[in-house]
Coordinates of C-alpha atoms in Angstrom, one line a residue:
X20 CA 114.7 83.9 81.6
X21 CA 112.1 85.5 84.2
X22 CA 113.7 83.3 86.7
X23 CA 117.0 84.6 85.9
X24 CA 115.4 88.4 86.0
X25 CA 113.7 87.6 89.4
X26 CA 116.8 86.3 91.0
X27 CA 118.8 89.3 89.3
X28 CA 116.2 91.6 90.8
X29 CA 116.4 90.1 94.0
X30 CA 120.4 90.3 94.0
X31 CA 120.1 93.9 93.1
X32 CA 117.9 94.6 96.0
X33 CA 119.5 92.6 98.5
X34 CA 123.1 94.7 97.4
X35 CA 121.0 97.9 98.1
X36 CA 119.9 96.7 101.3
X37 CA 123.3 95.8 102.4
X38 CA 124.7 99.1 101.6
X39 CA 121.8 100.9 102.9
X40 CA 122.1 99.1 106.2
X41 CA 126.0 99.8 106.7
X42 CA 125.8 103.2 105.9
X43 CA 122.7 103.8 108.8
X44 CA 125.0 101.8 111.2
X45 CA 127.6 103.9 110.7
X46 CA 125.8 106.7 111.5
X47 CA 124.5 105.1 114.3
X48 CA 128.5 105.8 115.9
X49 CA 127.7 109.8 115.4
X50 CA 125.8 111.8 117.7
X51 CA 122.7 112.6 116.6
X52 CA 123.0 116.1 115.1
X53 CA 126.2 115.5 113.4
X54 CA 124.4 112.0 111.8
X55 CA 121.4 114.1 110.4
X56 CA 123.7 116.6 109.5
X57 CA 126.2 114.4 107.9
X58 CA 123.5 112.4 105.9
X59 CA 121.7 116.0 104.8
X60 CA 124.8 117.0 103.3
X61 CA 125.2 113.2 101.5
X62 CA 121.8 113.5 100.1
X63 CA 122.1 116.9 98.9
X64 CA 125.4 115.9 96.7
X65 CA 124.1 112.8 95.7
X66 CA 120.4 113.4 95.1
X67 CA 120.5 115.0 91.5
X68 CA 122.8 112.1 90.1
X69 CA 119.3 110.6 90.0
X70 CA 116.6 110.5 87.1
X71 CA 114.4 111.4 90.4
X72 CA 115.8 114.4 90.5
X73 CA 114.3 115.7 86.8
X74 CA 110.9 114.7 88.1
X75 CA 111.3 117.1 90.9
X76 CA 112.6 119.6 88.5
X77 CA 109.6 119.1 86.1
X78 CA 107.3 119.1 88.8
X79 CA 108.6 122.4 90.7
X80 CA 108.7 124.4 87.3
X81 CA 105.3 123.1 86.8
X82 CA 104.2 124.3 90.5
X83 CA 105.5 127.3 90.7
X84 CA 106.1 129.0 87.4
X85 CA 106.9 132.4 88.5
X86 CA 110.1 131.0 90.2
X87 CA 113.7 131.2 88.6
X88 CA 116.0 128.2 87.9
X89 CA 118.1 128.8 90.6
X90 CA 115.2 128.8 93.2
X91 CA 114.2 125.7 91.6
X92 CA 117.2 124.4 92.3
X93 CA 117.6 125.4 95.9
X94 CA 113.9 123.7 96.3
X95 CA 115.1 120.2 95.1
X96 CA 118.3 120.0 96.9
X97 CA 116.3 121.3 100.3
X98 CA 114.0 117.9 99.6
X99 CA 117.1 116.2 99.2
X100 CA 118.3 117.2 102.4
X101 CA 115.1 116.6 104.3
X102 CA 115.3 113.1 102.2
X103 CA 118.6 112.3 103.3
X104 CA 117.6 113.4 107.5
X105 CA 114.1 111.0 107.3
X106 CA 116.0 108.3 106.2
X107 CA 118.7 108.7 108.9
X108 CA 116.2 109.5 111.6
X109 CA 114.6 105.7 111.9
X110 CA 117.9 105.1 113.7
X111 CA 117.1 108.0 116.2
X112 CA 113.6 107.9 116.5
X113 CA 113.8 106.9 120.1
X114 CA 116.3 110.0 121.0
X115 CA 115.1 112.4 118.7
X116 CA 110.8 112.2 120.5
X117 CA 111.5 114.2 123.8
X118 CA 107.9 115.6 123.9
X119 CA 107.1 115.9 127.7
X120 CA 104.0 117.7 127.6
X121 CA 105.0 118.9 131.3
X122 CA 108.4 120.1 131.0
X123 CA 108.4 123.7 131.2
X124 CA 111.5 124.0 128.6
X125 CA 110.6 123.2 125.3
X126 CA 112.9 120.1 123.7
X127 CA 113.2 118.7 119.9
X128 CA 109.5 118.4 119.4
X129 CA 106.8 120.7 119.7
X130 CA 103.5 119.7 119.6
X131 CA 100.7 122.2 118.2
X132 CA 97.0 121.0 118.5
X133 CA 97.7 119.2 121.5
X134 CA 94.1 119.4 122.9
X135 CA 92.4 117.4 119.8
X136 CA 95.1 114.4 120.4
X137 CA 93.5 114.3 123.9
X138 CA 90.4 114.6 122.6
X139 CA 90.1 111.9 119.9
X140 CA 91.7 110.0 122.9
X141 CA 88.7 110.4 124.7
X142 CA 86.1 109.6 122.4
X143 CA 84.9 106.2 121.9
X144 CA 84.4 106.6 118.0
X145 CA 86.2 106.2 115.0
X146 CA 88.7 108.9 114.0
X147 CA 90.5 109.2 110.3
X148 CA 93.7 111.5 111.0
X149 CA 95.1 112.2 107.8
X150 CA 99.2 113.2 107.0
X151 CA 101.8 113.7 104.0
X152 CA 105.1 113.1 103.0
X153 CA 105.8 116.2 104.2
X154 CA 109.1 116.8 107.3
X155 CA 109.2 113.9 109.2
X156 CA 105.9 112.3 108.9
X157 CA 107.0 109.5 110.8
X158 CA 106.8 111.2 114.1
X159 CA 103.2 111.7 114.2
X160 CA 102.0 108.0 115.7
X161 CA 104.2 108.4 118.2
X162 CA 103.4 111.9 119.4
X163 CA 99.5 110.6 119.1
X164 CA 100.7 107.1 121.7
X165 CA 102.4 109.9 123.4
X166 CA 98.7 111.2 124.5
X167 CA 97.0 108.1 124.9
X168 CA 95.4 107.8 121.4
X169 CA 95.7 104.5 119.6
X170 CA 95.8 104.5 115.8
X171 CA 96.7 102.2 113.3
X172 CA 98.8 103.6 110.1
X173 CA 98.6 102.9 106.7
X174 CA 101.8 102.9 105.0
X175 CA 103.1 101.5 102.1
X176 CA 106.3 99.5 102.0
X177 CA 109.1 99.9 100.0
X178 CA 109.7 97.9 96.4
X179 CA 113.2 96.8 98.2
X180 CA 111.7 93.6 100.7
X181 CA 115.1 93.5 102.6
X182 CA 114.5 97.5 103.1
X183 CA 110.9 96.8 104.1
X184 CA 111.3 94.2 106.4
X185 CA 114.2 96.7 108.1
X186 CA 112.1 99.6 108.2
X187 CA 108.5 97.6 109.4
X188 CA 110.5 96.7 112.3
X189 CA 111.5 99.9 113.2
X190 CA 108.3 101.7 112.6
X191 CA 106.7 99.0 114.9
X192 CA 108.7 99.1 117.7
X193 CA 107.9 102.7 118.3
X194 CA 104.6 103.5 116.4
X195 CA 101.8 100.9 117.4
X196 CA 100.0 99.3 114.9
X197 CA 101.0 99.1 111.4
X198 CA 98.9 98.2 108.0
X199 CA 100.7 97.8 104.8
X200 CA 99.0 99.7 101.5
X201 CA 98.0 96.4 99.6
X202 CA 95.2 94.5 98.1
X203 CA 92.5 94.3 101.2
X204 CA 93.9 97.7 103.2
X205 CA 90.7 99.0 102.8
X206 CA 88.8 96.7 104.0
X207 CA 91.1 96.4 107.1
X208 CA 90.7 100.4 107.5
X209 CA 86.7 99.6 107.3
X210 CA 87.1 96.7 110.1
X211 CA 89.2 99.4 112.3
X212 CA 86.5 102.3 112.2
X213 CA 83.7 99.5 112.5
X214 CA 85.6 98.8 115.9
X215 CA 85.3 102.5 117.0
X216 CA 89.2 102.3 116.2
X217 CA 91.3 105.4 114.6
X218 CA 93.1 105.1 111.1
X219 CA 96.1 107.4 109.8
X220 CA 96.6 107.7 106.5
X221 CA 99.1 109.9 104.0
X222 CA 97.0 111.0 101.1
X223 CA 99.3 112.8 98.4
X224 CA 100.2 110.1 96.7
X225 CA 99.3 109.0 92.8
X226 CA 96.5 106.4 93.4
X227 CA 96.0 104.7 89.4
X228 CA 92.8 105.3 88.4
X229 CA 91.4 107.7 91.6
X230 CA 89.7 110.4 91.2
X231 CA 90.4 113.0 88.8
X232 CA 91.2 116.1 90.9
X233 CA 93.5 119.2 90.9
X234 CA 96.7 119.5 92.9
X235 CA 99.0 122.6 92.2
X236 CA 96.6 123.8 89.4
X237 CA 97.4 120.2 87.1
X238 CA 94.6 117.5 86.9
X239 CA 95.8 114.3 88.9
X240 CA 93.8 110.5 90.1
X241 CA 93.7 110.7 94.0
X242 CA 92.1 107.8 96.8
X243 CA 89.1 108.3 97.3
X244 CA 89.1 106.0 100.1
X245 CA 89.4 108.4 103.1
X246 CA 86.4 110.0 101.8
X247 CA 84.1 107.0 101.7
X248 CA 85.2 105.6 104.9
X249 CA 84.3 109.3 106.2
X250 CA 81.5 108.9 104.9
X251 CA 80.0 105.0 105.6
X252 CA 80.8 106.1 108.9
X253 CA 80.3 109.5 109.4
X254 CA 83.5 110.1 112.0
X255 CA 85.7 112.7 112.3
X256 CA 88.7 114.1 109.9
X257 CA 91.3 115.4 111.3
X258 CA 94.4 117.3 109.1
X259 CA 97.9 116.5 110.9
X260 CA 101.5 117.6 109.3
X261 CA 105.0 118.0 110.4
X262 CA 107.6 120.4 109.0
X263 CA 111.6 120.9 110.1
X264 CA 112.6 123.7 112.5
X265 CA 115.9 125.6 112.5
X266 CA 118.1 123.7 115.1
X267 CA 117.4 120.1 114.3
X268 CA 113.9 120.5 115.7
X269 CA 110.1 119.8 114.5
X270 CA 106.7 120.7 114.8
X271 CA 104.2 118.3 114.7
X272 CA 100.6 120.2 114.3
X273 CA 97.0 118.4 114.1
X274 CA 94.5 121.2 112.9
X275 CA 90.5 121.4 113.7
X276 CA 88.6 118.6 112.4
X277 CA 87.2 119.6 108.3
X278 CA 83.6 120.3 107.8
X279 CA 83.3 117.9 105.0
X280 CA 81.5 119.0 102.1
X281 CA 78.4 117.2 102.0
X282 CA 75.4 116.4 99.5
X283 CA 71.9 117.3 99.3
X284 CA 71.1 114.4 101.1
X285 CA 73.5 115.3 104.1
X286 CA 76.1 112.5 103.0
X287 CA 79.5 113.2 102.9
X288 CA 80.4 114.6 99.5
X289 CA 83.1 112.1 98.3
X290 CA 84.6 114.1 95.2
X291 CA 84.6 117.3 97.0
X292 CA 86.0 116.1 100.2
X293 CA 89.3 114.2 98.0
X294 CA 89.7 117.3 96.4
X295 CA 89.6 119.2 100.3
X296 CA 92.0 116.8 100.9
X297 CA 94.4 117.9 98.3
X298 CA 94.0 121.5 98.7
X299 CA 94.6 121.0 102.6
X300 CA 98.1 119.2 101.4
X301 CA 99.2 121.7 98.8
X302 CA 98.3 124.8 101.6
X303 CA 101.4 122.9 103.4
X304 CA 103.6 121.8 101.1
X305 CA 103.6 125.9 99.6
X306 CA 104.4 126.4 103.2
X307 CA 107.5 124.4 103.1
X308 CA 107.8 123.2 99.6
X309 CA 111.2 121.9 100.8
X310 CA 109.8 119.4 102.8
X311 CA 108.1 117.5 100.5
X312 CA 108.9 114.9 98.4
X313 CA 108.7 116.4 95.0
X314 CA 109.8 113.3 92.6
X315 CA 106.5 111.7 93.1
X316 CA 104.9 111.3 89.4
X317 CA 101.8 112.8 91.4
X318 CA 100.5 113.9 88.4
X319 CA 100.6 111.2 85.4
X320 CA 97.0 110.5 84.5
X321 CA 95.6 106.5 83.8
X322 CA 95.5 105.8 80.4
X323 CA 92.5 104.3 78.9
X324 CA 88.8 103.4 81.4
X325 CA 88.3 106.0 83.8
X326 CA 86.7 105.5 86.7
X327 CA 84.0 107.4 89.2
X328 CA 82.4 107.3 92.6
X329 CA 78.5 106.2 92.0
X330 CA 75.9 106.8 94.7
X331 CA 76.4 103.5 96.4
X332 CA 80.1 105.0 97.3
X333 CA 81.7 102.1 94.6
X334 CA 84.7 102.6 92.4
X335 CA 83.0 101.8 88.7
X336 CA 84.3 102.3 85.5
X337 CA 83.2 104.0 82.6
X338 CA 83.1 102.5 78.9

């Protein structure tokens, strides 16, 4: 019987796949603007026919509780949108990144911040460069290999394998080195930054049994992984985002590096630098709450053992 489940499974994902794949290849025939604009629209009808689309709901009414239904409303279908444009964009990543950072007119992208890619270029040290599922995310490696700075992402492959394998190829072809989010990532992030290497990493994500911070007001478990790599190796965190323009454009902005919250002892703080963390993400996403992907259970909380960061920097559990 588990056989038969995997193999159903399996069938179920490689139908998904198939359809997935013919739909981006006929948008491949569109010019670009009328593709994003096309699969914007498609996502916006589409979208709320999913259970996905209550868990936005909940979670917006939950975020913002001075809003109305209908702004609610109008929130979710704008994540929809931006939903239905990232996954049409990986089949127009190549024409969409024009950044020339010496043409005098501006193009798609515009880059703000541009002096601390070049910097961070420069430096022979490690470098964590933190992002979120917020715009088009996926633009931000290649704007950093644009200015010379080498980073390896952390990202963390769809459930779908024939999606995954699709998607891996594309993200490698035009973003450098990739690390999938499993067992052992972070000891591959440790071997990076032990290299003097750079590590990007999205952070607003559920992470089972994290930390217990606050996002949006509501308790949530959050990685605290960033924070003890900052700290074991005492580099540099820098805050990077991208949001959608008005005329199928984007800004891609890195910000100052933090002044991470440190203990008495001068060691990076871990609890109160994953919390900076989520309060630097939620200052976007209130931004441009459109942007971001709202159907995230962000906020369900492990049951049973919960866990803390001891001295040593260690994930233990409590009795």
């Amino acid at each position: 019987m588990m056989r038969i489940m995997g193999r159903l499974r399996m069938l179920n994902y490689w139908l998904v796949a198939q359809v997935a794949l013919v739909a981006l290849k006929l948008l491949r025939l569109l010019p670009v603007d009328k593709a994003l604009n096309f699969a914007d629209r498609a996502a916006r009808t589409v979208g709320p026919w999913f259970g996905r689309h209550r868990v936005a709901l909940s979670n917006l009414r939950a975020a913002y509780p001075e809003k109305s239904e209908a702004e609610i409303e109008a929130i979710a279908l704008d994540m929809w949108g931006n939903m239905g444009r990232l996954g049409a964009e990986y089949i127009f990543l190549e024409q969409i990144f024009d950044h020339d950072p010496e043409a005098k007119t501006p193009g798609r992208i515009e880059v703000t911040g541009r002096d601390h890619f070049l910097k961070i270029a420069s430096e022979d040290r490690p470098h964590i460069v933190f992002t979120a599922h917020l715009g088009n995310f996926e633009l931000l490696p290649i704007a950093a290999a644009t200015f010379g700075m080498k980073i390896t992402s952390l990202f963390r492959p769809p459930n779908n394998p024939y999606l995954a394998e699709y998607i891996f190829s594309t993200r490698a072809s035009n973003m450098g080195d990739l690390l999938a989010s499993q067992r052992g990532a972070s000891f591959a992030l440790a071997g990076i930054l032990d290299r003097g290497g750079n590590v990007g990493v999205l952070v607003d994500q559920k992470f089972k049994r994290g930390l217990r911070t606050t996002f949006f007001g509501r308790e949530c478990e959050t990685n605290p992984v960033l924070a003890m790599l900052a700290r074991h190796y005492d580099c540099d965190v820098y805050p990077a985002h991208c949001i959608r323009l008005p005329g199928g454009r984007y800004r891609l902005t890195i910000e100052e590096k933090l002044t991470l919250p440190r203990r008495d002892d001068g060691a990076v703080d871990v609890q109160a630098t994953t919390q900076m963390l989520n309060d630097t993400v939620e200052r976007w996403i209130r931004e441009d709450p459109g942007q971001w992907m709202w159907f995230h259970k962000r906020w369900g909380l492990t049951e049973g053992k919960r866990r803390k960061v001891n001295k040593a920097g260690k994930i233990s559990a409590d009795s």
